[in-house]
Short mmCIF file of C-alpha atoms and ligand atoms in Angstrom, two decimals:
data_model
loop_
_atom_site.label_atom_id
_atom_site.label_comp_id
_atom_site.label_asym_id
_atom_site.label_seq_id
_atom_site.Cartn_x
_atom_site.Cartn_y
_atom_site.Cartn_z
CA UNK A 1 0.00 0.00 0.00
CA UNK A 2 1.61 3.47 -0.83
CA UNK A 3 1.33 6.36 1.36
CA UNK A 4 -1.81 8.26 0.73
CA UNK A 5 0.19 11.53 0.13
CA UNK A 6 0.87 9.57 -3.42
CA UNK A 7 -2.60 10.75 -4.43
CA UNK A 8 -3.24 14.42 -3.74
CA UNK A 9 -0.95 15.37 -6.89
CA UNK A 10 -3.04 12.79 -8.83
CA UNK A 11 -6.49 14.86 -7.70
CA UNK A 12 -5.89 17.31 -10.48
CA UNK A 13 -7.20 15.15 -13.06
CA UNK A 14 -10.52 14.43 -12.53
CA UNK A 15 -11.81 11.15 -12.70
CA UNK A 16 -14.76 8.32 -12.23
CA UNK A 17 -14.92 7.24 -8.31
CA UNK A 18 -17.12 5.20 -5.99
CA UNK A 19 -16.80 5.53 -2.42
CA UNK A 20 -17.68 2.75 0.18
CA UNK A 21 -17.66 1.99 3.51
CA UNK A 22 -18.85 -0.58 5.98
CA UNK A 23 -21.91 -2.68 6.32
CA UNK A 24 -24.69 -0.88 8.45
CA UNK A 25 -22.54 2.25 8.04
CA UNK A 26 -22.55 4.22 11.44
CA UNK A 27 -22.30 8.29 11.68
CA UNK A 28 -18.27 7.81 11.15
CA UNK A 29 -18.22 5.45 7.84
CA UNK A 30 -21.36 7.83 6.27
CA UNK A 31 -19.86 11.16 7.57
CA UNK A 32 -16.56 10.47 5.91
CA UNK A 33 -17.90 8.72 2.57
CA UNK A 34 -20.29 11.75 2.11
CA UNK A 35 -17.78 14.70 3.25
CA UNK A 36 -15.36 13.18 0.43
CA UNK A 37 -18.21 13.13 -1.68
CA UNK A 38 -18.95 16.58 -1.26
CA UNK A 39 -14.99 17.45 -1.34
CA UNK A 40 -14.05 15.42 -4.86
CA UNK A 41 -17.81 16.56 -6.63
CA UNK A 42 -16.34 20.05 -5.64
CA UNK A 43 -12.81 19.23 -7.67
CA UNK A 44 -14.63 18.22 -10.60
CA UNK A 45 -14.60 14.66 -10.08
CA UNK A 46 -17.66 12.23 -10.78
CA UNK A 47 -18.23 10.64 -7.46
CA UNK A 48 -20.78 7.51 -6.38
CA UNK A 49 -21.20 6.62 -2.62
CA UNK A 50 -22.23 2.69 -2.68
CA UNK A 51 -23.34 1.26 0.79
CA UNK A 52 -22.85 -2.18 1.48
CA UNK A 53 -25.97 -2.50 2.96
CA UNK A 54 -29.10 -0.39 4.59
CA UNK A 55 -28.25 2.39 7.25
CA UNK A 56 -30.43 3.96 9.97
CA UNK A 57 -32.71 6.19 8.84
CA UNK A 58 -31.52 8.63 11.57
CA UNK A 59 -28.80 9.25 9.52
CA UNK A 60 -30.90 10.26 6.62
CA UNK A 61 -30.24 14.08 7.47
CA UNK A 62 -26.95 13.75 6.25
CA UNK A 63 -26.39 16.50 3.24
CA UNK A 64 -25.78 13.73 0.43
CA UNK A 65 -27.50 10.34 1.86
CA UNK A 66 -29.98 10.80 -0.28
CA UNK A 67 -27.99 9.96 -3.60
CA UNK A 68 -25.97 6.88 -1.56
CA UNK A 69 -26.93 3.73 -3.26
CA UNK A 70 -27.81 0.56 -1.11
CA UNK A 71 -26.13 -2.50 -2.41
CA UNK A 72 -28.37 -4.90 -1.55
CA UNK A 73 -31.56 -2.72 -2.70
CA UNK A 74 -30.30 -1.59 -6.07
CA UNK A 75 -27.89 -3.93 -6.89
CA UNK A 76 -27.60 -3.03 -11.13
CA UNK A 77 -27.35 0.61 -10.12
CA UNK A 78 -24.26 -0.03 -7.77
CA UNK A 79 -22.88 -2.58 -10.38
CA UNK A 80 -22.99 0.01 -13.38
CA UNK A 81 -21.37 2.52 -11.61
CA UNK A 82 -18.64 -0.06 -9.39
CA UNK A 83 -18.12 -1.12 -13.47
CA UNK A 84 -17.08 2.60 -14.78
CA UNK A 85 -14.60 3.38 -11.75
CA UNK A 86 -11.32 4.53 -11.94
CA UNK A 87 -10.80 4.81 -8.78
CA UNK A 88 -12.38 3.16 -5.12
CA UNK A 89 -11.76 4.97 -1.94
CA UNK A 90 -12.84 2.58 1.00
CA UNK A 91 -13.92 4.27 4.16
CA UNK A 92 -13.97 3.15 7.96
CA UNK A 93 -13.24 -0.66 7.60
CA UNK A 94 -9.64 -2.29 6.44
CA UNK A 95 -10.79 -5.64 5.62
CA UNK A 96 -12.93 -6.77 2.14
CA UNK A 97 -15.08 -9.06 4.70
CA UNK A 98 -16.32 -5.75 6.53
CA UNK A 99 -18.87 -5.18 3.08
CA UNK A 100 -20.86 -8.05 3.62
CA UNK A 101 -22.44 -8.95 -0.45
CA UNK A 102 -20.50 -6.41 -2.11
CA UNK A 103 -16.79 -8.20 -0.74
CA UNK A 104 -16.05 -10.55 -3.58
CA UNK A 105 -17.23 -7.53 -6.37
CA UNK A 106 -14.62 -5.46 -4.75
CA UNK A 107 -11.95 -8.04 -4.54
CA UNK A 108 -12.80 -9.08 -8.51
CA UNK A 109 -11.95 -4.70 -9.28
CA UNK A 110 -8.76 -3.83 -11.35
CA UNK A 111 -9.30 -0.25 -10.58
CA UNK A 112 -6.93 1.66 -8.07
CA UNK A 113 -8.36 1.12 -4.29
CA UNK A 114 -7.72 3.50 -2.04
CA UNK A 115 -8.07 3.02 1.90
CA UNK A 116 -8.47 5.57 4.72
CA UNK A 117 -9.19 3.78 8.22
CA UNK A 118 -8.65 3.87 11.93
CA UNK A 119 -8.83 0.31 12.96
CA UNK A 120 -6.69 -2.78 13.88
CA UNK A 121 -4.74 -4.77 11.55
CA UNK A 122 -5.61 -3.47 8.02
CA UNK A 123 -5.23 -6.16 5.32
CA UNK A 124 -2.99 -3.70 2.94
CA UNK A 125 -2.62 -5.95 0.48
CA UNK A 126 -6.26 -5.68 -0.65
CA UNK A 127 -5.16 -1.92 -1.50
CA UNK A 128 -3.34 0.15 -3.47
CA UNK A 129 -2.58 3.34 -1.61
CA UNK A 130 -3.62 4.37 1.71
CA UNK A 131 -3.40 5.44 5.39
CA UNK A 132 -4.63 3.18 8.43
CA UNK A 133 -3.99 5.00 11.42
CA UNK A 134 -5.16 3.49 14.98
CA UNK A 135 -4.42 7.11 16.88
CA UNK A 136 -7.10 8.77 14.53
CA UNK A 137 -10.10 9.72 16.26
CA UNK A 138 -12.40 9.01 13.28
CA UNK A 139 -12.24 8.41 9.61
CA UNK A 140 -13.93 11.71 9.46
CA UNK A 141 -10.79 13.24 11.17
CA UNK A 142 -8.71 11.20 8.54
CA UNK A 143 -11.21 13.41 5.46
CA UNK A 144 -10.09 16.36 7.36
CA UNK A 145 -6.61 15.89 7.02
CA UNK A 146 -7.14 14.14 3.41
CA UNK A 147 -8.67 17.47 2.67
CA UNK A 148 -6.63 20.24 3.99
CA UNK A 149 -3.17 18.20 3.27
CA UNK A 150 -4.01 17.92 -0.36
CA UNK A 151 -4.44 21.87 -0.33
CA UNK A 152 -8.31 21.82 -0.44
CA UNK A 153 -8.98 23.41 2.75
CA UNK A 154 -11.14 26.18 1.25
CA UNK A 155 -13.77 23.66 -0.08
CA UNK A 156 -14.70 22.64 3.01
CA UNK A 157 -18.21 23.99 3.30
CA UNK A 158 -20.82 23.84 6.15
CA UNK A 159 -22.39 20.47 4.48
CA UNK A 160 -18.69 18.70 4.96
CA UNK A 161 -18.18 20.37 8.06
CA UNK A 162 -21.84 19.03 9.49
CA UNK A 163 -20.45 15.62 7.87
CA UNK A 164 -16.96 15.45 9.47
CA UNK A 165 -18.10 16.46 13.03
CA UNK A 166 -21.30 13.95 12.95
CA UNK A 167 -18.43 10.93 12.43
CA UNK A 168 -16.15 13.02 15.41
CA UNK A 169 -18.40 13.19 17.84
CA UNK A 170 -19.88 9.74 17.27
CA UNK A 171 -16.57 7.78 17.02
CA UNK A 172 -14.91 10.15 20.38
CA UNK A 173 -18.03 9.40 22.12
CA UNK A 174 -18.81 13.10 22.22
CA UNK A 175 -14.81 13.62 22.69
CA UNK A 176 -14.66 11.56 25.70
CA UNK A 177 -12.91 8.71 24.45
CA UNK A 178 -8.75 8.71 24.92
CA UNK A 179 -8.88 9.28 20.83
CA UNK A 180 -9.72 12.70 21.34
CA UNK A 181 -6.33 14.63 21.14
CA UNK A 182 -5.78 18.14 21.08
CA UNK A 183 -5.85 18.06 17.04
CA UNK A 184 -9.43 16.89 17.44
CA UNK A 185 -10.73 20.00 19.26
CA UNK A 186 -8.59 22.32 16.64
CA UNK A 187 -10.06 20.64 13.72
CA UNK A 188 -13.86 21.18 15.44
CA UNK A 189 -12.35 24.91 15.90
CA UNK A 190 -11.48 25.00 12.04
CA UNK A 191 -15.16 23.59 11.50
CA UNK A 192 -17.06 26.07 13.58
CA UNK A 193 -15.11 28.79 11.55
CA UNK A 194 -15.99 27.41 8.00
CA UNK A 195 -19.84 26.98 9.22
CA UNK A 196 -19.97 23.78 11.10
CA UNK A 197 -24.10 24.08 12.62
CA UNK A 198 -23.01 22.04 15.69
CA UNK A 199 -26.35 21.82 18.02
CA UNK A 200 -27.87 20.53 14.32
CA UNK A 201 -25.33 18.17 14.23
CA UNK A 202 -26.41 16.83 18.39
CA UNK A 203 -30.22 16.89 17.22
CA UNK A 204 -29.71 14.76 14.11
CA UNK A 205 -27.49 12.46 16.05
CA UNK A 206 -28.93 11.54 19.44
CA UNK A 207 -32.72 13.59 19.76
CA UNK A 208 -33.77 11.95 16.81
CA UNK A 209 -35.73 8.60 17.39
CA UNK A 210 -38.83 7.19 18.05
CA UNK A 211 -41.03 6.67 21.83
CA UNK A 212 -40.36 2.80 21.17
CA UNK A 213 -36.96 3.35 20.82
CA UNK A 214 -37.00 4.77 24.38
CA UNK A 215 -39.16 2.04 25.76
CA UNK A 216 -36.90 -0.80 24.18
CA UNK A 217 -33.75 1.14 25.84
CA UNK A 218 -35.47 1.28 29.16
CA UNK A 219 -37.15 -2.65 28.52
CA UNK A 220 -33.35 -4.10 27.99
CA UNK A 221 -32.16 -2.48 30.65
CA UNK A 222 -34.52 -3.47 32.93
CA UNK A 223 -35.02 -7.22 32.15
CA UNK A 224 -32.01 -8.36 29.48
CA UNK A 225 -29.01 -7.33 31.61
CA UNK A 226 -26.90 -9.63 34.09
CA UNK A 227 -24.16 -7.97 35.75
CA UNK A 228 -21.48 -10.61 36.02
CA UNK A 229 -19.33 -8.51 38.96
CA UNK A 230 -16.70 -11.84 39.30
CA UNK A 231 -15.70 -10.76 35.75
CA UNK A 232 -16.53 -6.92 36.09
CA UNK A 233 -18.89 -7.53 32.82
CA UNK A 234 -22.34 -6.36 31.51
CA UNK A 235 -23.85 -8.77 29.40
CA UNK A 236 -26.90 -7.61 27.47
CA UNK A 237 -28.72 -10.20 25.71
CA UNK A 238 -31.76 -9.03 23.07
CA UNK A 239 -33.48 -11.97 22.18
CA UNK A 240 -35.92 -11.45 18.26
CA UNK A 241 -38.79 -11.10 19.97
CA UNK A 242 -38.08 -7.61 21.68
CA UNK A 243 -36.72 -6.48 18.17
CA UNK A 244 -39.87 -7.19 16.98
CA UNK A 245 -42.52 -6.03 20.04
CA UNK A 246 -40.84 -2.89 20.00
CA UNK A 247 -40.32 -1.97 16.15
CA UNK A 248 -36.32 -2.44 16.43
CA UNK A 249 -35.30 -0.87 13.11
CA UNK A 250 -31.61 -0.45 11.77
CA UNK A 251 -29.62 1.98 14.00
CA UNK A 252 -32.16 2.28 16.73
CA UNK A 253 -29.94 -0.45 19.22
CA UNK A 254 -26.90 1.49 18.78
CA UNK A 255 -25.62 3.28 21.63
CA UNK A 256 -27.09 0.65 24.19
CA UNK A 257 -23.96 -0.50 25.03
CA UNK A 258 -22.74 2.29 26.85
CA UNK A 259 -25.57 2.38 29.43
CA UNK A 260 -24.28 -0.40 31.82
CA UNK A 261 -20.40 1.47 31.64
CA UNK A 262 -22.19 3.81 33.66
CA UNK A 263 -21.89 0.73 36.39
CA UNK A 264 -19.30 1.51 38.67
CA UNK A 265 -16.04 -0.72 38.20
CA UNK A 266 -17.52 -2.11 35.28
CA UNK A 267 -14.36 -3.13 32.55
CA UNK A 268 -16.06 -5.02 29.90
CA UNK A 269 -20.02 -4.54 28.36
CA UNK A 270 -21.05 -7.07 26.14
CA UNK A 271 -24.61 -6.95 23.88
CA UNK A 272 -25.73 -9.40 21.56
CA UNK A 273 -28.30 -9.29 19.24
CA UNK A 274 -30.68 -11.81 17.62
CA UNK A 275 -30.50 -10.12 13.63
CA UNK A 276 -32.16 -12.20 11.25
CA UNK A 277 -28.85 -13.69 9.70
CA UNK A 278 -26.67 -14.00 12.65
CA UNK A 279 -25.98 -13.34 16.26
CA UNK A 280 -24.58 -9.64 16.54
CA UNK A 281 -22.15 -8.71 19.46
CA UNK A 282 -20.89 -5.64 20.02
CA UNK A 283 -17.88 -5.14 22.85
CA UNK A 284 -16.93 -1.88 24.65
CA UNK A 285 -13.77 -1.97 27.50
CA UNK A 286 -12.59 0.58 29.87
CA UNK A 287 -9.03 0.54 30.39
CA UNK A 288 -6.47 -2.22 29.67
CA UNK A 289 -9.18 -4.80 28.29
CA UNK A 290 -8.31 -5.46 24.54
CA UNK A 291 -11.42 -5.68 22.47
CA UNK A 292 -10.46 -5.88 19.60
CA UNK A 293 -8.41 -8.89 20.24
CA UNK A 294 -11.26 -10.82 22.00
CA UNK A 295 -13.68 -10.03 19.16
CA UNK A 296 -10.89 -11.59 16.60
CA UNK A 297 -10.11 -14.58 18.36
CA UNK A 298 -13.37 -15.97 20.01
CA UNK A 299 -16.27 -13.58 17.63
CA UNK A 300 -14.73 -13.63 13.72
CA UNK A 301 -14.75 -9.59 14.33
CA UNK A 302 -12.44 -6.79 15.24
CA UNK A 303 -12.05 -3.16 15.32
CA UNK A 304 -10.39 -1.13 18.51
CA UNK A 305 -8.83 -1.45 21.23
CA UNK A 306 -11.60 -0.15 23.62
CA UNK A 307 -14.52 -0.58 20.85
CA UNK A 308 -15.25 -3.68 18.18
CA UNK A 309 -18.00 -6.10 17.30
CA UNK A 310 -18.34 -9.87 16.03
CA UNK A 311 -20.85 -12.33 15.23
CA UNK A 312 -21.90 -15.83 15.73
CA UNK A 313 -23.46 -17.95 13.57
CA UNK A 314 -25.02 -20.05 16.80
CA UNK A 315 -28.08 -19.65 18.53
CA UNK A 316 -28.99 -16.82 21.09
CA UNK A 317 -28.70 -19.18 23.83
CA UNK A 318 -25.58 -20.91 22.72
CA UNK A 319 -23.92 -18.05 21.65
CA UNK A 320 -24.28 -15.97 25.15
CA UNK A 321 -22.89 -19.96 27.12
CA UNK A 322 -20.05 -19.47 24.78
CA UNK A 323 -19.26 -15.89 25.70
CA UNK A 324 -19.68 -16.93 29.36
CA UNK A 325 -16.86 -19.52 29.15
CA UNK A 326 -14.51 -17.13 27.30
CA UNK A 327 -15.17 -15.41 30.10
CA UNK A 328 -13.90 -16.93 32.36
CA UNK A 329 -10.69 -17.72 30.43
CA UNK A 330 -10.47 -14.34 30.42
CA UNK A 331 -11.13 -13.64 33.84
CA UNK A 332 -7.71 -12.58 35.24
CA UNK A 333 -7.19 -9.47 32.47
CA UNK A 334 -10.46 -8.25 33.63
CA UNK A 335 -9.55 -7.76 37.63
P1 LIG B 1 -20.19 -1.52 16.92
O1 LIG B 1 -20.16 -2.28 18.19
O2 LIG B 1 -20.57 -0.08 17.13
O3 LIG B 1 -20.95 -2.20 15.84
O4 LIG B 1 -18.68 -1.50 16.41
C1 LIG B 1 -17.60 -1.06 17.21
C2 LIG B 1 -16.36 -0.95 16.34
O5 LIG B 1 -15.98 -2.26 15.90
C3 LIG B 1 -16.60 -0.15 15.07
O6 LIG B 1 -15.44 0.60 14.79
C4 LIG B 1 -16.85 -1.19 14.00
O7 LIG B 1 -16.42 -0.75 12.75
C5 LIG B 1 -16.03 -2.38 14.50
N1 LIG B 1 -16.73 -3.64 14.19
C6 LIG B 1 -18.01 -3.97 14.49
N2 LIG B 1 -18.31 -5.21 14.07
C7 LIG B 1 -17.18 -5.70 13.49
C8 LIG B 1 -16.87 -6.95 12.85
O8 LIG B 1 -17.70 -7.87 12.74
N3 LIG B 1 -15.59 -7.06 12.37
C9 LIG B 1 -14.67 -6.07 12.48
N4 LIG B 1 -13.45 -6.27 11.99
N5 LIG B 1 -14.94 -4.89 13.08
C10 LIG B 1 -16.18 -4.71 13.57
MN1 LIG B 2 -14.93 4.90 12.64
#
């Protein structure tokens, strides 16, 4: 993979590009695909944003989303444009695997793939130039710096800078997280001053559901959550039926993890998820416990350090005695 700074001389000719991201794209992987949307349509270029698969609708507010293509909805129209590409940037995920369907059509492209991603263990063969940085907040901070380091920082209107901050503040955890460096608050101050709407940004991001949304929050919490205080672990298990009773759409369970790190001494939450096509588990740590680690070697998944997700292709109830054995082999780096 060649550095990244390979390509901003190479932005002068303008060109046919698709940008991706991954599956069930949160506010990071559709903040960054649609602020370098907005930056390379504003160079000239002719740009395609192709989503794996559907999003939540919450993020529908997003200046762009409305042109993103869903894979798995409108499969020819992602196809014909994937087919005229010259170039493919791929946003917020470092492995093929992390686009569901659309993995082997990307593998199977001769055009020049580009990566720019913030997780754990990239797979850099699968591209040809790129950045993967584990210090970066965000692969919306990563746009940023794509944008102003290629000498663009005047096109960086309020629409990217609503974009870039909606993928900050989700990925920092509203700049809590140990991510957030000082370049992240300078880069909000650059923002603000090129017309960044910020309390729009809050709205559209967390005052933006549904009553049953609330109820299912408040139902989980209530009847779905062990605390297992040997291991200093919240386990929250959502069986199908709840998704159902309470209208559980795409989107509308993220965020439930961080309730029980409220608990204190509490070093590991765990939720899984009965989705249609496989058990969904999402990890978040406080401190020294390596999620992204655990996720690889006991959940096929990955990410951070503090943050990542897996799957299981087992039942509910099998899946959650399985996590409760890896537990306890775990036990002793979660004291
Ligand atoms: P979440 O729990 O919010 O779905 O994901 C937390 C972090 O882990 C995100 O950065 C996400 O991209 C990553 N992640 C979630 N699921 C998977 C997975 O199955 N595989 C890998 N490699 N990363 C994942
Ligand atoms: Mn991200």
């Amino acid at each position: 993979m060649k550095p990244i700074a390979e390509i901003y001389p190479q932005l002068r000719q303008t060109r046919k590009i698709c940008i991706t991201m991954h599956q069930k794209p949160d506010a990071d992987a559709m903040g960054s695909a649609l602020a370098l949307h907005g930056f390379l349509s504003a160079l000239g270029h002719t740009v395609w944003v192709i989503s794996p698969t559907n999003w939540a609708s919450w993020l529908n507010w997003m200046p762009g989303c409305a042109s993103v293509i869903d894979f798995e909805r409108n499969r020819a129209g992602a196809e014909s444009h994937l087919d005229q590409a010259e170039w493919l940037f791929c946003l917020d995920f470092n492995t093929l695997n992390r686009t569901k369907n659309l993995a082997p059509r990307l593998e199977a492209m001769n055009c020049v793939k580009i990566l720019i991603d913030h997780h754990r263990e990239p797979d850099e063969k699968s591209f040809d130039y790129g950045i993967s940085d584990v210090k970066k907040s965000s692969t919306c901070e990563m746009i940023y710096d794509f944008i102003v380091q290629s000498g663009h920082a005047d096109l960086i209107n309020s629409d990217i800078a609503d974009c870039i901050y909606a993928g900050v503040v989700a990925d920092t955890g509203s700049f809590r997280f140990s991510s957030t460096h000082a370049g992240v608050h300078r880069l909000v101050a650059d923002l603000k001053e090129r017309g960044l709407e910020h309390m729009h940004v809050h709205d559209a991001l967390f005052d933006n559901f549904h009553e049953n949304r609330l109820r299912f929050i408040g139902h989980v919490i209530m009847n779905r959550m062990e605390v297992l205080y040997e291991y200093n672990t919240v386990l929250l298990t959502v069986p199908k039926a709840d998704l159902i009773k309470y209208h559980i759409k795409t989107g509308d369970t993220e965020g439930l993890v961080n309730f029980p790190q409220t608990i204190k001494g509490i070093k590991l939450v765990a939720i899984v998820i009965d989705r249609d096509e496989e058990r969904k588990w999402s990890f978040r740590s406080k401190g020294e416990f390596d999620c992204n680690s655990f996720a690889r070697k006991y959940f096929e998944g990955g990410g951070h350090f503090n943050a990542s997700g897996g799957r299981s292709s087992a039942s509910i109830g099998d899946t959650v005695k399985y996590f409760k054995k890896v537990l306890e082999e775990n036990k002793a780096l979660l004291q």
